[in-house]
Tab-separated table of C-alpha atoms and ligand atoms in Angstrom:
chain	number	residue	atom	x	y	z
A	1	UNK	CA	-4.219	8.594	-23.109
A	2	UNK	CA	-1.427	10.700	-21.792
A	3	UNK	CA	2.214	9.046	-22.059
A	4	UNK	CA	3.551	7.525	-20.209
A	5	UNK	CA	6.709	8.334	-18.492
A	6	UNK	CA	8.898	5.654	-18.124
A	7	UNK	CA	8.844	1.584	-18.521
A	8	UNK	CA	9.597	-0.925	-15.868
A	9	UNK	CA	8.988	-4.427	-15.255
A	10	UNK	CA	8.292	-5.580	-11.516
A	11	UNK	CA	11.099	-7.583	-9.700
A	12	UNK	CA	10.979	-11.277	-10.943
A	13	UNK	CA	9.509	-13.155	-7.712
A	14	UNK	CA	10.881	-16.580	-6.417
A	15	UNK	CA	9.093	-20.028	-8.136
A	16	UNK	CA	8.789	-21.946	-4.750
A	17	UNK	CA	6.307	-19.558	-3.453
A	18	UNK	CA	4.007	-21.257	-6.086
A	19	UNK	CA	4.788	-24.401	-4.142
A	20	UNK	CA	3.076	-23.214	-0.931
A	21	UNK	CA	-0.191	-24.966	-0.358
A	22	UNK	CA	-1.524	-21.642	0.769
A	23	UNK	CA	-0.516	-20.128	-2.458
A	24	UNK	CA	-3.296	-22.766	-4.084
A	25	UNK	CA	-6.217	-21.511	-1.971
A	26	UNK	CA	-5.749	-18.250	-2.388
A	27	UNK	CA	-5.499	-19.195	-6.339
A	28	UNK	CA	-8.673	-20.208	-5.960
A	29	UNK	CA	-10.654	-18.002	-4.170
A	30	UNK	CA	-12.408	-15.768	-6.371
A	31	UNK	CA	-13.499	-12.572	-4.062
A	32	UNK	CA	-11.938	-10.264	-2.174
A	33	UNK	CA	-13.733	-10.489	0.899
A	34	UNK	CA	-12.951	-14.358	0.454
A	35	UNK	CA	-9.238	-13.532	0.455
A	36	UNK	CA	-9.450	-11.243	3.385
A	37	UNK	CA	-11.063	-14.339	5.356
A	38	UNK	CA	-8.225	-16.939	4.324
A	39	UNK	CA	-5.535	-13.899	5.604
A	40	UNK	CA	-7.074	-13.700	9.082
A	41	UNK	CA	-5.070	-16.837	9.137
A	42	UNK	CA	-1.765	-16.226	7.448
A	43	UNK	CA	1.220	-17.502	9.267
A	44	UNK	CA	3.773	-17.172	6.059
A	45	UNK	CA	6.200	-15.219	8.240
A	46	UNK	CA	6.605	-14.159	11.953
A	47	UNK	CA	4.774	-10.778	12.427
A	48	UNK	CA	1.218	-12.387	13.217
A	49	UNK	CA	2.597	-13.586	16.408
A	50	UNK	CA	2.868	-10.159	18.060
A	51	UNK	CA	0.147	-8.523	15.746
A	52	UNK	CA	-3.758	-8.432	16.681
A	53	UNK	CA	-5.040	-9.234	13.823
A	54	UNK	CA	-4.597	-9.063	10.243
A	55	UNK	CA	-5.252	-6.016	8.405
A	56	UNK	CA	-6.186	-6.735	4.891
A	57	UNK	CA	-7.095	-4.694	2.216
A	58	UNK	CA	-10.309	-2.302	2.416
A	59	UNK	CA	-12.753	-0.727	-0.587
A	60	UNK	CA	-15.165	-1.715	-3.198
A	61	UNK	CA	-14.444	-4.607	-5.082
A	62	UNK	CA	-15.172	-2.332	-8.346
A	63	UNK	CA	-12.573	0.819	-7.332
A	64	UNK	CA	-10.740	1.203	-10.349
A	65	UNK	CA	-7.500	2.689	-7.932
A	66	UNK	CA	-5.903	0.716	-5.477
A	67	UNK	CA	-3.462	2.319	-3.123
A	68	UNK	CA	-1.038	0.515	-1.269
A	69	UNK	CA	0.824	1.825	2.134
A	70	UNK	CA	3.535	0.145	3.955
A	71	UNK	CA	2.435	-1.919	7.385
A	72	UNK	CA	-0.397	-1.186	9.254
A	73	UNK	CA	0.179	0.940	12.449
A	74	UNK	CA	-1.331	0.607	16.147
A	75	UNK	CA	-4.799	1.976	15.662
A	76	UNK	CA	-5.293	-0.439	12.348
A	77	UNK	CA	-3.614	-3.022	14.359
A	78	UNK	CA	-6.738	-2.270	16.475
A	79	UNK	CA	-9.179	-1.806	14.297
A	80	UNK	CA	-8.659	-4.613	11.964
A	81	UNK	CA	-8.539	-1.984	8.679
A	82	UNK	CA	-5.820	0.238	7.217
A	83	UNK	CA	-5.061	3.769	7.128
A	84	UNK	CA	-7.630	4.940	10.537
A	85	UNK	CA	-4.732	6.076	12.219
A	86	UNK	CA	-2.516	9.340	11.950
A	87	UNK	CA	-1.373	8.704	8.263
A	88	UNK	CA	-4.871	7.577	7.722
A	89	UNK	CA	-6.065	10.639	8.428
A	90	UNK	CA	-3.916	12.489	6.959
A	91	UNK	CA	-4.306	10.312	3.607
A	92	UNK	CA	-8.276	11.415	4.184
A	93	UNK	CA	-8.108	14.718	4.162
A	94	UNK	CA	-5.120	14.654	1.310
A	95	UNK	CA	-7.506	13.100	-0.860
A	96	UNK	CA	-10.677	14.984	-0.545
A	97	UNK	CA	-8.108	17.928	-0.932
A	98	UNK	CA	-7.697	16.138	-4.399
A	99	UNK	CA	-11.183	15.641	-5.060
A	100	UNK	CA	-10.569	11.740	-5.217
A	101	UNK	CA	-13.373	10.246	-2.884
A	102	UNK	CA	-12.273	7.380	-0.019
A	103	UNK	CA	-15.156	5.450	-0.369
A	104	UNK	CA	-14.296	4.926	-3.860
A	105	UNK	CA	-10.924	3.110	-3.802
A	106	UNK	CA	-9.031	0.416	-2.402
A	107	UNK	CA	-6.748	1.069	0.096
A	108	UNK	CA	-4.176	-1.445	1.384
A	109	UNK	CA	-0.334	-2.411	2.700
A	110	UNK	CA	2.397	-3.843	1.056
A	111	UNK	CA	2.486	-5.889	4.379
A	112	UNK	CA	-0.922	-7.462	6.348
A	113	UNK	CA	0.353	-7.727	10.009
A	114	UNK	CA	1.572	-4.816	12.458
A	115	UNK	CA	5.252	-4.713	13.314
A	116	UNK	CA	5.928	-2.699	16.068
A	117	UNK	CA	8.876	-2.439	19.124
A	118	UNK	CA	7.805	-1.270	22.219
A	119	UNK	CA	9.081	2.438	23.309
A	120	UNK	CA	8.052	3.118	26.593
A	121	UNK	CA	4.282	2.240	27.127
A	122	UNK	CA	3.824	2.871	23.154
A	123	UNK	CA	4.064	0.113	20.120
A	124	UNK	CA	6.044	1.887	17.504
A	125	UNK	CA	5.828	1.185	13.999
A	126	UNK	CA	8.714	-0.595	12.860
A	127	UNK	CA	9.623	-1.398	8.938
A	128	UNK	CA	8.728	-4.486	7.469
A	129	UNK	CA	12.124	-6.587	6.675
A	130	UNK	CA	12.624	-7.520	2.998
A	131	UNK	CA	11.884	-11.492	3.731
A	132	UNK	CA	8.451	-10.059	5.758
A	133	UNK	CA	7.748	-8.521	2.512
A	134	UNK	CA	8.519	-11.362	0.168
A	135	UNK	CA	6.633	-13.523	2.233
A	136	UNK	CA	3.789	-11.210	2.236
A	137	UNK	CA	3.036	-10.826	-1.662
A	138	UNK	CA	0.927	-13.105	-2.284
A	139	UNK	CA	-1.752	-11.154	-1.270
A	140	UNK	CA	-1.285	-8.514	-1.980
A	141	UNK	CA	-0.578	-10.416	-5.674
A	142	UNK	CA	-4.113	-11.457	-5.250
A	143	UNK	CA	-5.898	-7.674	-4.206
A	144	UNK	CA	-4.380	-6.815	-7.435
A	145	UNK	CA	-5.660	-9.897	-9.894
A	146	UNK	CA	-9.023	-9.591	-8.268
A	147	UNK	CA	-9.916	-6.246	-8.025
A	148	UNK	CA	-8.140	-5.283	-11.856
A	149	UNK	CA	-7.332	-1.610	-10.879
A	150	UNK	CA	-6.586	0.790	-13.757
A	151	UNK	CA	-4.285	2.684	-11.073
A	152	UNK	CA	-2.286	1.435	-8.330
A	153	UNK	CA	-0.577	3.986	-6.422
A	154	UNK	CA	2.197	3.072	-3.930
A	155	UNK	CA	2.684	5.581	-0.935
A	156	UNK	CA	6.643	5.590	0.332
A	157	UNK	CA	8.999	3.493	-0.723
A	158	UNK	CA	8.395	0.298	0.822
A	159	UNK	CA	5.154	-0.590	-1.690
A	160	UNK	CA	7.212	1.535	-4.649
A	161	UNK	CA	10.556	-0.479	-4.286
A	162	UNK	CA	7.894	-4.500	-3.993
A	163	UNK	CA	5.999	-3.157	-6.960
A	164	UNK	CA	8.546	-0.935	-9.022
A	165	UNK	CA	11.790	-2.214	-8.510
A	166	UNK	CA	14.834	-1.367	-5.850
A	167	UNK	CA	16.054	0.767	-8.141
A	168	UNK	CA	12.884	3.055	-7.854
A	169	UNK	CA	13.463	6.437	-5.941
A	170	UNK	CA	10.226	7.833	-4.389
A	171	UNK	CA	12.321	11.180	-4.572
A	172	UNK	CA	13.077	10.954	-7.699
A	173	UNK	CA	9.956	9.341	-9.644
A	174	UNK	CA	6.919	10.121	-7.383
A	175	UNK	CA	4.018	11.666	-9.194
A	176	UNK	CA	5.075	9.678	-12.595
A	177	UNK	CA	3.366	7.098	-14.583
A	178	UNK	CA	4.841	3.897	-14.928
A	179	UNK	CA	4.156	1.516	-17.684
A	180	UNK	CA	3.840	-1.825	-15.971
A	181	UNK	CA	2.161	-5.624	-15.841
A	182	UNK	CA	0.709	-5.009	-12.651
A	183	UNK	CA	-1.853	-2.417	-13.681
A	184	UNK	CA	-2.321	-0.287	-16.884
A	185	UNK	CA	-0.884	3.026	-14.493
A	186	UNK	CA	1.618	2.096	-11.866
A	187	UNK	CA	2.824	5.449	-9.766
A	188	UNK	CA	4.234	6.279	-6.393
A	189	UNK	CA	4.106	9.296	-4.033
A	190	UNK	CA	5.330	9.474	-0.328
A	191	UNK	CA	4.148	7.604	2.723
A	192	UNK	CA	1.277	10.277	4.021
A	193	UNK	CA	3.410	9.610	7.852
A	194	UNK	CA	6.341	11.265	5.833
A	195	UNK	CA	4.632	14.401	6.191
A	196	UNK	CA	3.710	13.640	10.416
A	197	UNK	CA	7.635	13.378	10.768
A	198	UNK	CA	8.164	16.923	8.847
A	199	UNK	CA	10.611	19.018	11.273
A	200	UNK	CA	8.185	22.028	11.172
A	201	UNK	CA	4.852	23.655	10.594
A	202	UNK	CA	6.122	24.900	7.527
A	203	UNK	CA	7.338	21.828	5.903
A	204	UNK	CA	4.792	19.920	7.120
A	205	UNK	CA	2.698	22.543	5.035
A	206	UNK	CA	4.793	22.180	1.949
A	207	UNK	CA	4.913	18.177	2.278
A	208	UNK	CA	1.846	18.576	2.260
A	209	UNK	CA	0.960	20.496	-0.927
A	210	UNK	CA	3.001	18.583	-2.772
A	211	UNK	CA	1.044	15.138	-1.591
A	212	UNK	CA	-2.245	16.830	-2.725
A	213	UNK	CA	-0.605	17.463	-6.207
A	214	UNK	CA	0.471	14.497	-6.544
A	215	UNK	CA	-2.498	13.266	-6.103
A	216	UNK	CA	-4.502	15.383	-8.457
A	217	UNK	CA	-2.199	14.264	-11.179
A	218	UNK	CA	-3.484	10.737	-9.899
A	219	UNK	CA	-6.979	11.895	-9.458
A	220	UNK	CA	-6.593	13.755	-13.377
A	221	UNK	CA	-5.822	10.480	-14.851
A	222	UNK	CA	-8.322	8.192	-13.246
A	223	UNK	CA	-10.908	10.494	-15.058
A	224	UNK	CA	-8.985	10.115	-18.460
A	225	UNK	CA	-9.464	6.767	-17.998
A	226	UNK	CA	-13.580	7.803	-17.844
A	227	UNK	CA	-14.288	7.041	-14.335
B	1	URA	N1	0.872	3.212	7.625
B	1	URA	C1	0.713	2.320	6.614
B	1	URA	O1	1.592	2.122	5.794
B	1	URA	N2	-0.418	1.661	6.555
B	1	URA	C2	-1.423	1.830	7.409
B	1	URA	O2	-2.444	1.162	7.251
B	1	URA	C3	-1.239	2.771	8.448
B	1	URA	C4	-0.087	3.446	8.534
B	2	SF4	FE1	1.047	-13.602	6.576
B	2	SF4	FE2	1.628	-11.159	5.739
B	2	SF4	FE3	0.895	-11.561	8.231
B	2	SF4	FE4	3.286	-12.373	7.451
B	2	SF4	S1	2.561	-10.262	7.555
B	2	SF4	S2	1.824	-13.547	8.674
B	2	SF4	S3	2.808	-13.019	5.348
B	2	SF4	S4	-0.387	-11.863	6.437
Protein backbone atom coordinates (compact mmCIF):
# COMPACT_ATOMS: atom_id res chain seq x y z
CA UNK A 1 0.00 0.00 0.00
CA UNK A 2 1.22 3.41 -0.92
CA UNK A 3 1.79 5.90 2.17
CA UNK A 4 0.04 7.69 3.28
CA UNK A 5 0.36 11.36 3.41
CA UNK A 6 -0.64 12.81 6.41
CA UNK A 7 -2.68 11.74 9.79
CA UNK A 8 -5.79 13.30 11.11
CA UNK A 9 -8.45 12.44 13.39
CA UNK A 10 -12.13 13.69 12.54
CA UNK A 11 -13.60 16.57 14.72
CA UNK A 12 -14.82 15.06 18.10
CA UNK A 13 -18.80 15.26 17.67
CA UNK A 14 -21.21 16.40 20.53
CA UNK A 15 -22.54 13.32 23.13
CA UNK A 16 -26.24 14.54 23.21
CA UNK A 17 -26.74 13.71 19.66
CA UNK A 18 -26.58 10.06 20.99
CA UNK A 19 -29.53 11.14 23.10
CA UNK A 20 -31.85 11.74 20.12
CA UNK A 21 -34.44 9.05 19.80
CA UNK A 22 -33.87 9.24 16.09
CA UNK A 23 -30.26 8.59 16.60
CA UNK A 24 -31.55 4.92 18.07
CA UNK A 25 -33.46 3.95 14.91
CA UNK A 26 -31.13 4.75 12.68
CA UNK A 27 -28.65 2.61 15.09
CA UNK A 28 -30.64 0.03 14.30
CA UNK A 29 -31.43 -0.16 10.93
CA UNK A 30 -29.16 -2.35 9.20
CA UNK A 31 -29.45 -1.34 5.25
CA UNK A 32 -28.98 1.43 3.38
CA UNK A 33 -32.03 1.60 1.54
CA UNK A 34 -33.62 1.23 5.16
CA UNK A 35 -31.81 4.41 6.20
CA UNK A 36 -32.76 6.30 3.14
CA UNK A 37 -36.56 5.45 4.10
CA UNK A 38 -36.25 6.67 7.88
CA UNK A 39 -34.50 10.16 6.19
CA UNK A 40 -37.52 10.86 3.97
CA UNK A 41 -38.62 11.89 7.37
CA UNK A 42 -35.83 13.78 9.05
CA UNK A 43 -36.83 16.94 10.73
CA UNK A 44 -33.35 17.33 12.89
CA UNK A 45 -32.98 20.89 11.59
CA UNK A 46 -34.99 23.46 9.48
CA UNK A 47 -34.08 22.90 5.75
CA UNK A 48 -36.86 20.12 5.10
CA UNK A 49 -39.40 22.75 5.45
CA UNK A 50 -38.59 24.56 2.19
CA UNK A 51 -36.92 21.40 0.54
CA UNK A 52 -38.97 18.76 -1.68
CA UNK A 53 -37.77 15.99 -0.52
CA UNK A 54 -34.86 14.43 0.94
CA UNK A 55 -32.01 13.50 -1.07
CA UNK A 56 -30.15 10.67 0.44
CA UNK A 57 -27.33 8.87 -0.56
CA UNK A 58 -27.28 6.85 -4.02
CA UNK A 59 -25.04 3.53 -5.23
CA UNK A 60 -24.54 -0.06 -4.53
CA UNK A 61 -24.52 -1.08 -1.15
CA UNK A 62 -21.07 -3.00 -2.03
CA UNK A 63 -19.10 0.29 -3.76
CA UNK A 64 -15.99 0.21 -2.05
CA UNK A 65 -15.77 4.46 -2.70
CA UNK A 66 -18.14 6.71 -1.34
CA UNK A 67 -18.09 10.30 -2.43
CA UNK A 68 -19.62 12.93 -0.60
CA UNK A 69 -20.73 16.57 -2.12
CA UNK A 70 -22.05 19.43 -0.24
CA UNK A 71 -26.16 20.00 -0.43
CA UNK A 72 -28.15 18.87 -3.04
CA UNK A 73 -29.10 21.51 -5.72
CA UNK A 74 -32.57 22.24 -7.59
CA UNK A 75 -32.69 19.42 -10.08
CA UNK A 76 -31.78 16.73 -7.09
CA UNK A 77 -34.13 18.68 -5.04
CA UNK A 78 -36.39 17.45 -7.89
CA UNK A 79 -35.40 14.36 -8.53
CA UNK A 80 -35.07 12.95 -5.14
CA UNK A 81 -31.10 11.78 -5.91
CA UNK A 82 -27.78 13.63 -5.87
CA UNK A 83 -25.44 14.90 -8.31
CA UNK A 84 -28.23 14.91 -11.75
CA UNK A 85 -27.79 18.41 -11.99
CA UNK A 86 -24.94 20.72 -13.48
CA UNK A 87 -22.16 19.50 -11.01
CA UNK A 88 -23.65 16.14 -11.50
CA UNK A 89 -22.87 16.16 -14.77
CA UNK A 90 -19.96 17.47 -14.69
CA UNK A 91 -18.85 14.89 -11.82
CA UNK A 92 -20.08 12.20 -14.75
CA UNK A 93 -18.13 12.98 -17.30
CA UNK A 94 -14.98 13.83 -14.77
CA UNK A 95 -15.11 10.40 -13.77
CA UNK A 96 -15.42 8.37 -16.85
CA UNK A 97 -12.53 10.83 -17.88
CA UNK A 98 -10.83 8.91 -14.91
CA UNK A 99 -11.88 5.62 -15.85
CA UNK A 100 -13.75 5.25 -12.39
CA UNK A 101 -17.34 3.95 -13.39
CA UNK A 102 -20.69 5.84 -11.71
CA UNK A 103 -22.56 2.92 -11.35
CA UNK A 104 -19.97 1.61 -9.18
CA UNK A 105 -19.83 4.02 -6.21
CA UNK A 106 -21.71 5.79 -3.73
CA UNK A 107 -22.37 9.14 -4.18
CA UNK A 108 -23.82 11.44 -1.50
CA UNK A 109 -23.97 15.09 0.52
CA UNK A 110 -22.58 16.13 3.55
CA UNK A 111 -26.17 17.61 3.93
CA UNK A 112 -29.74 15.60 2.86
CA UNK A 113 -32.15 18.59 2.23
CA UNK A 114 -31.87 21.50 -0.49
CA UNK A 115 -31.13 24.98 0.78
CA UNK A 116 -31.78 27.44 -1.59
CA UNK A 117 -32.84 31.56 -1.64
CA UNK A 118 -34.85 32.61 -4.27
CA UNK A 119 -33.10 34.99 -7.08
CA UNK A 120 -35.51 36.08 -9.37
CA UNK A 121 -37.76 33.13 -10.60
CA UNK A 122 -34.63 30.71 -9.77
CA UNK A 123 -33.86 28.70 -6.27
CA UNK A 124 -30.20 29.23 -5.76
CA UNK A 125 -28.08 27.00 -3.94
CA UNK A 126 -27.21 28.37 -0.75
CA UNK A 127 -24.43 26.80 1.84
CA UNK A 128 -25.42 24.65 4.47
CA UNK A 129 -24.80 26.56 8.01
CA UNK A 130 -22.42 24.77 10.42
CA UNK A 131 -25.48 23.78 12.97
CA UNK A 132 -27.41 22.38 9.46
CA UNK A 133 -24.38 20.34 9.17
CA UNK A 134 -23.98 19.12 12.71
CA UNK A 135 -27.42 18.29 12.77
CA UNK A 136 -27.13 16.44 9.62
CA UNK A 137 -24.29 13.77 10.49
CA UNK A 138 -25.89 11.26 11.58
CA UNK A 139 -26.49 10.03 8.40
CA UNK A 140 -24.30 10.54 6.78
CA UNK A 141 -22.39 8.72 10.07
CA UNK A 142 -24.57 5.87 9.12
CA UNK A 143 -23.84 5.74 4.87
CA UNK A 144 -20.41 5.38 6.13
CA UNK A 145 -20.80 2.38 8.97
CA UNK A 146 -23.04 0.60 6.55
CA UNK A 147 -21.64 0.67 3.37
CA UNK A 148 -17.62 0.21 4.91
CA UNK A 149 -15.97 2.13 1.96
CA UNK A 150 -12.21 1.64 1.51
CA UNK A 151 -12.29 5.36 0.00
CA UNK A 152 -14.31 8.23 0.85
CA UNK A 153 -13.67 11.17 -1.15
CA UNK A 154 -15.03 14.61 -0.12
CA UNK A 155 -15.65 17.15 -3.07
CA UNK A 156 -15.16 21.06 -1.76
CA UNK A 157 -14.72 21.98 1.41
CA UNK A 158 -17.90 21.70 3.08
CA UNK A 159 -17.71 17.51 3.29
CA UNK A 160 -13.57 17.99 3.68
CA UNK A 161 -13.78 20.51 6.68
CA UNK A 162 -17.23 17.70 8.56
CA UNK A 163 -14.95 14.81 7.78
CA UNK A 164 -11.25 16.19 7.97
CA UNK A 165 -11.19 18.85 10.28
CA UNK A 166 -11.58 22.95 9.96
CA UNK A 167 -8.24 23.12 9.70
CA UNK A 168 -8.29 21.15 6.31
CA UNK A 169 -7.58 23.34 3.13
CA UNK A 170 -9.10 21.84 -0.07
CA UNK A 171 -6.32 24.10 -1.72
CA UNK A 172 -3.86 22.96 0.03
CA UNK A 173 -4.45 19.04 0.65
CA UNK A 174 -6.78 17.96 -2.25
CA UNK A 175 -5.60 14.92 -4.11
CA UNK A 176 -3.83 13.52 -0.71
CA UNK A 177 -4.44 10.53 1.35
CA UNK A 178 -5.47 10.91 4.71
CA UNK A 179 -5.02 8.37 7.38
CA UNK A 180 -8.30 8.39 9.23
CA UNK A 181 -11.15 6.33 11.45
CA UNK A 182 -13.69 7.02 9.05
CA UNK A 183 -12.38 4.89 6.21
CA UNK A 184 -8.97 3.18 5.54
CA UNK A 185 -8.34 6.32 2.62
CA UNK A 186 -9.92 9.60 3.48
CA UNK A 187 -9.14 12.40 0.54
CA UNK A 188 -10.66 15.56 -0.79
CA UNK A 189 -10.74 17.35 -4.18
CA UNK A 190 -12.94 20.40 -5.21
CA UNK A 191 -16.69 20.74 -5.44
CA UNK A 192 -17.17 19.65 -9.40
CA UNK A 193 -19.62 23.35 -9.38
CA UNK A 194 -16.13 24.95 -8.58
CA UNK A 195 -15.23 24.38 -12.00
CA UNK A 196 -19.12 25.79 -13.46
CA UNK A 197 -18.12 29.13 -11.60
CA UNK A 198 -14.50 29.21 -13.44
CA UNK A 199 -14.22 32.94 -14.94
CA UNK A 200 -13.31 31.51 -18.41
CA UNK A 201 -13.16 28.81 -21.01
CA UNK A 202 -9.73 28.42 -20.23
CA UNK A 203 -9.83 27.90 -16.59
CA UNK A 204 -12.73 26.12 -16.70
CA UNK A 205 -10.45 23.80 -18.94
CA UNK A 206 -7.62 23.74 -16.49
CA UNK A 207 -10.09 23.22 -13.37
CA UNK A 208 -10.95 20.80 -15.08
CA UNK A 209 -7.82 18.72 -15.78
CA UNK A 210 -6.80 18.99 -12.60
CA UNK A 211 -10.34 17.36 -11.20
CA UNK A 212 -9.72 14.40 -13.62
CA UNK A 213 -6.19 13.95 -12.02
CA UNK A 214 -7.24 14.05 -9.02
CA UNK A 215 -9.33 11.63 -9.57
CA UNK A 216 -7.11 9.14 -11.26
CA UNK A 217 -4.89 9.30 -8.25
CA UNK A 218 -8.31 8.25 -6.52
CA UNK A 219 -9.23 5.88 -9.22
CA UNK A 220 -5.14 4.42 -9.00
CA UNK A 221 -5.62 3.59 -5.46
CA UNK A 222 -9.01 1.98 -5.40
CA UNK A 223 -7.29 -0.65 -7.72
CA UNK A 224 -4.30 -1.03 -5.21
CA UNK A 225 -6.71 -1.83 -2.93
CA UNK A 226 -7.72 -4.89 -5.70
CA UNK A 227 -11.00 -3.69 -6.79
N1 LIG B 1 -23.99 19.88 -5.34
C1 LIG B 1 -23.80 19.02 -4.31
O1 LIG B 1 -22.99 19.25 -3.43
N2 LIG B 1 -24.54 17.94 -4.28
C2 LIG B 1 -25.44 17.63 -5.20
O2 LIG B 1 -26.07 16.58 -5.08
C3 LIG B 1 -25.61 18.53 -6.28
C4 LIG B 1 -24.88 19.65 -6.32
FE1 LIG C 1 -32.69 16.11 8.58
FE2 LIG C 1 -30.47 16.61 7.22
FE3 LIG C 1 -32.81 17.30 6.24
FE4 LIG C 1 -31.83 18.65 8.29
S1 LIG C 1 -30.97 18.54 6.23
S2 LIG C 1 -33.93 17.90 8.08
S3 LIG C 1 -30.81 16.98 9.40
S4 LIG C 1 -32.11 15.21 6.59
Amino acid sequence: MPPRDREIQPPKRSPDQLNDPAQKKIATTPSLTGLAKLAENCKACDLWKRATQTVFGEGRPDSKVMFIGEVPGDREDRAGKPFVGPAGNLLDQALAEAGIDRSMVYVTNAVKHFNWEERGKRRIHKKPRATEIVACRPWLDAEISRLKPDVIVCLGATAAQALLGKDFRVTKHRGEFVESSLAPRVTATIHPSAILRAPDEAARHEEMERFVADLKKIAKAIRARGH
